[in-house]
PDB file of C-alpha atoms in Angstrom:
ATOM      1  CA  UNK A   1     -28.954  17.713  18.316  1.00  0.00           C
ATOM      2  CA  UNK A   2     -27.105  20.850  17.281  1.00  0.00           C
ATOM      3  CA  UNK A   3     -24.697  21.178  14.340  1.00  0.00           C
ATOM      4  CA  UNK A   4     -21.777  21.270  16.794  1.00  0.00           C
ATOM      5  CA  UNK A   5     -22.986  18.088  18.483  1.00  0.00           C
ATOM      6  CA  UNK A   6     -23.380  16.311  15.133  1.00  0.00           C
ATOM      7  CA  UNK A   7     -19.901  17.473  14.112  1.00  0.00           C
ATOM      8  CA  UNK A   8     -18.368  16.208  17.362  1.00  0.00           C
ATOM      9  CA  UNK A   9     -20.246  12.912  17.097  1.00  0.00           C
ATOM     10  CA  UNK A  10     -18.967  12.219  13.583  1.00  0.00           C
ATOM     11  CA  UNK A  11     -15.382  12.891  14.659  1.00  0.00           C
ATOM     12  CA  UNK A  12     -15.421  10.805  17.845  1.00  0.00           C
ATOM     13  CA  UNK A  13     -14.995   7.496  16.014  1.00  0.00           C
ATOM     14  CA  UNK A  14     -11.566   5.888  15.485  1.00  0.00           C
ATOM     15  CA  UNK A  15      -9.750   7.334  12.462  1.00  0.00           C
ATOM     16  CA  UNK A  16     -12.682   9.623  11.555  1.00  0.00           C
ATOM     17  CA  UNK A  17     -11.678  12.661   9.514  1.00  0.00           C
ATOM     18  CA  UNK A  18     -13.479  15.660   8.065  1.00  0.00           C
ATOM     19  CA  UNK A  19     -12.875  16.853   4.519  1.00  0.00           C
ATOM     20  CA  UNK A  20     -14.426  19.479   2.258  1.00  0.00           C
ATOM     21  CA  UNK A  21     -14.260  18.103  -1.317  1.00  0.00           C
ATOM     22  CA  UNK A  22     -17.534  19.826  -2.290  1.00  0.00           C
ATOM     23  CA  UNK A  23     -16.608  23.251  -0.929  1.00  0.00           C
ATOM     24  CA  UNK A  24     -16.367  24.863   2.498  1.00  0.00           C
ATOM     25  CA  UNK A  25     -20.068  24.423   3.315  1.00  0.00           C
ATOM     26  CA  UNK A  26     -20.291  20.628   3.113  1.00  0.00           C
ATOM     27  CA  UNK A  27     -18.554  18.464   5.689  1.00  0.00           C
ATOM     28  CA  UNK A  28     -17.635  14.979   4.507  1.00  0.00           C
ATOM     29  CA  UNK A  29     -16.785  12.565   7.308  1.00  0.00           C
ATOM     30  CA  UNK A  30     -14.644   9.569   6.388  1.00  0.00           C
ATOM     31  CA  UNK A  31     -13.043   6.559   7.988  1.00  0.00           C
ATOM     32  CA  UNK A  32      -9.933   5.149   6.293  1.00  0.00           C
ATOM     33  CA  UNK A  33     -10.742   7.347   3.291  1.00  0.00           C
ATOM     34  CA  UNK A  34     -14.336   6.074   2.923  1.00  0.00           C
ATOM     35  CA  UNK A  35     -17.395   8.295   3.358  1.00  0.00           C
ATOM     36  CA  UNK A  36     -19.761   7.528   6.241  1.00  0.00           C
ATOM     37  CA  UNK A  37     -21.529  10.889   6.749  1.00  0.00           C
ATOM     38  CA  UNK A  38     -22.086  14.051   4.727  1.00  0.00           C
ATOM     39  CA  UNK A  39     -23.734  17.256   5.962  1.00  0.00           C
ATOM     40  CA  UNK A  40     -24.013  20.960   5.338  1.00  0.00           C
ATOM     41  CA  UNK A  41     -23.754  21.724   9.056  1.00  0.00           C
ATOM     42  CA  UNK A  42     -25.194  25.209   8.629  1.00  0.00           C
ATOM     43  CA  UNK A  43     -28.304  24.025   6.761  1.00  0.00           C
ATOM     44  CA  UNK A  44     -31.756  24.648   8.154  1.00  0.00           C
ATOM     45  CA  UNK A  45     -33.106  22.173   8.973  1.00  0.00           C
ATOM     46  CA  UNK A  46     -29.938  20.266   9.794  1.00  0.00           C
ATOM     47  CA  UNK A  47     -29.627  17.170   7.598  1.00  0.00           C
ATOM     48  CA  UNK A  48     -27.048  14.415   7.316  1.00  0.00           C
ATOM     49  CA  UNK A  49     -26.611  11.680   4.705  1.00  0.00           C
ATOM     50  CA  UNK A  50     -25.755   8.330   6.268  1.00  0.00           C
ATOM     51  CA  UNK A  51     -24.972   4.910   4.839  1.00  0.00           C
ATOM     52  CA  UNK A  52     -27.492   2.225   5.759  1.00  0.00           C
ATOM     53  CA  UNK A  53     -28.185  -1.453   5.125  1.00  0.00           C
ATOM     54  CA  UNK A  54     -30.684  -1.494   2.214  1.00  0.00           C
ATOM     55  CA  UNK A  55     -33.380  -3.445   4.088  1.00  0.00           C
ATOM     56  CA  UNK A  56     -32.949  -1.343   7.199  1.00  0.00           C
ATOM     57  CA  UNK A  57     -33.086   1.834   5.082  1.00  0.00           C
ATOM     58  CA  UNK A  58     -36.552   0.940   3.797  1.00  0.00           C
ATOM     59  CA  UNK A  59     -37.785   0.110   7.302  1.00  0.00           C
ATOM     60  CA  UNK A  60     -36.447   3.375   8.736  1.00  0.00           C
ATOM     61  CA  UNK A  61     -38.069   5.416   5.955  1.00  0.00           C
ATOM     62  CA  UNK A  62     -41.420   3.764   6.661  1.00  0.00           C
ATOM     63  CA  UNK A  63     -41.163   4.407  10.426  1.00  0.00           C
ATOM     64  CA  UNK A  64     -39.772   7.951  10.413  1.00  0.00           C
ATOM     65  CA  UNK A  65     -40.925  10.780   8.135  1.00  0.00           C
ATOM     66  CA  UNK A  66     -37.597  12.511   8.961  1.00  0.00           C
ATOM     67  CA  UNK A  67     -35.685   9.771   7.111  1.00  0.00           C
ATOM     68  CA  UNK A  68     -35.804   9.811   3.316  1.00  0.00           C
ATOM     69  CA  UNK A  69     -33.776   8.274   0.479  1.00  0.00           C
ATOM     70  CA  UNK A  70     -30.295   9.798   0.313  1.00  0.00           C
ATOM     71  CA  UNK A  71     -30.263  13.153  -1.470  1.00  0.00           C
ATOM     72  CA  UNK A  72     -27.763  13.025  -4.366  1.00  0.00           C
ATOM     73  CA  UNK A  73     -26.664   9.566  -3.171  1.00  0.00           C
ATOM     74  CA  UNK A  74     -27.365   5.936  -4.059  1.00  0.00           C
ATOM     75  CA  UNK A  75     -30.879   5.736  -2.635  1.00  0.00           C
ATOM     76  CA  UNK A  76     -30.602   2.025  -1.940  1.00  0.00           C
ATOM     77  CA  UNK A  77     -27.640   2.447   0.440  1.00  0.00           C
ATOM     78  CA  UNK A  78     -27.995   5.995   1.786  1.00  0.00           C
ATOM     79  CA  UNK A  79     -30.576   7.904   3.827  1.00  0.00           C
ATOM     80  CA  UNK A  80     -30.977  11.602   4.418  1.00  0.00           C
ATOM     81  CA  UNK A  81     -31.870  12.260   8.041  1.00  0.00           C
ATOM     82  CA  UNK A  82     -33.444  15.494   9.306  1.00  0.00           C
ATOM     83  CA  UNK A  83     -31.550  15.640  12.577  1.00  0.00           C
ATOM     84  CA  UNK A  84     -33.848  17.902  14.597  1.00  0.00           C
ATOM     85  CA  UNK A  85     -36.903  15.744  13.911  1.00  0.00           C
ATOM     86  CA  UNK A  86     -35.420  12.701  15.658  1.00  0.00           C
ATOM     87  CA  UNK A  87     -34.268  12.181  19.256  1.00  0.00           C
ATOM     88  CA  UNK A  88     -30.502  12.568  19.692  1.00  0.00           C
ATOM     89  CA  UNK A  89     -30.010   8.889  20.710  1.00  0.00           C
ATOM     90  CA  UNK A  90     -31.621   7.764  17.430  1.00  0.00           C
ATOM     91  CA  UNK A  91     -29.358  10.064  15.408  1.00  0.00           C
ATOM     92  CA  UNK A  92     -26.337   8.805  17.354  1.00  0.00           C
ATOM     93  CA  UNK A  93     -27.287   5.197  16.565  1.00  0.00           C
ATOM     94  CA  UNK A  94     -27.765   5.979  12.852  1.00  0.00           C
ATOM     95  CA  UNK A  95     -24.363   7.683  12.640  1.00  0.00           C
ATOM     96  CA  UNK A  96     -22.683   4.803  14.464  1.00  0.00           C
ATOM     97  CA  UNK A  97     -24.416   2.267  12.204  1.00  0.00           C
ATOM     98  CA  UNK A  98     -23.189   4.160   9.136  1.00  0.00           C
ATOM     99  CA  UNK A  99     -19.622   4.190  10.476  1.00  0.00           C
ATOM    100  CA  UNK A 100     -19.790   0.478  11.352  1.00  0.00           C
ATOM    101  CA  UNK A 101     -21.182  -0.419   7.927  1.00  0.00           C
ATOM    102  CA  UNK A 102     -18.324   1.386   6.187  1.00  0.00           C
ATOM    103  CA  UNK A 103     -15.730  -0.162   8.507  1.00  0.00           C
ATOM    104  CA  UNK A 104     -17.183  -3.641   7.833  1.00  0.00           C
ATOM    105  CA  UNK A 105     -16.295  -3.173   4.161  1.00  0.00           C
ATOM    106  CA  UNK A 106     -12.669  -2.316   4.867  1.00  0.00           C
ATOM    107  CA  UNK A 107      -9.810  -4.824   4.679  1.00  0.00           C
ATOM    108  CA  UNK A 108      -9.384  -6.949   7.819  1.00  0.00           C
ATOM    109  CA  UNK A 109      -6.054  -5.348   8.742  1.00  0.00           C
ATOM    110  CA  UNK A 110      -7.665  -1.889   8.734  1.00  0.00           C
ATOM    111  CA  UNK A 111     -10.666  -3.118  10.754  1.00  0.00           C
ATOM    112  CA  UNK A 112      -8.354  -4.604  13.371  1.00  0.00           C
ATOM    113  CA  UNK A 113      -6.350  -1.370  13.549  1.00  0.00           C
ATOM    114  CA  UNK A 114      -9.638   0.452  14.182  1.00  0.00           C
ATOM    115  CA  UNK A 115     -10.522  -2.102  16.888  1.00  0.00           C
ATOM    116  CA  UNK A 116     -13.678  -3.091  14.961  1.00  0.00           C
ATOM    117  CA  UNK A 117     -13.340  -6.768  13.967  1.00  0.00           C
TER     118      UNK A 117
END
């Protein structure tokens, strides 16, 4: 997956936005104002921080050397994923899971507006 593909993927979800609170080099992707992905899209190798269920995070780290505890994040709830070391469908699923996990924590009215009960 290329940086452009990761960028497009993160923005294809309902109400997804991109912000740059840490400077022009770090893209922060949010839904309803809540972070679900963070990446320096020009980094080599390409990495992305994604929210993850704590139990699932441990399992993923054990199965994939390309998935490590979230860099500069709460390591219980966030993983850092080296994008190029995983198949694109796996990365897509991890990004979608991160988005869904954040949406699940939003108020019901917002979830319904996003069509994610």
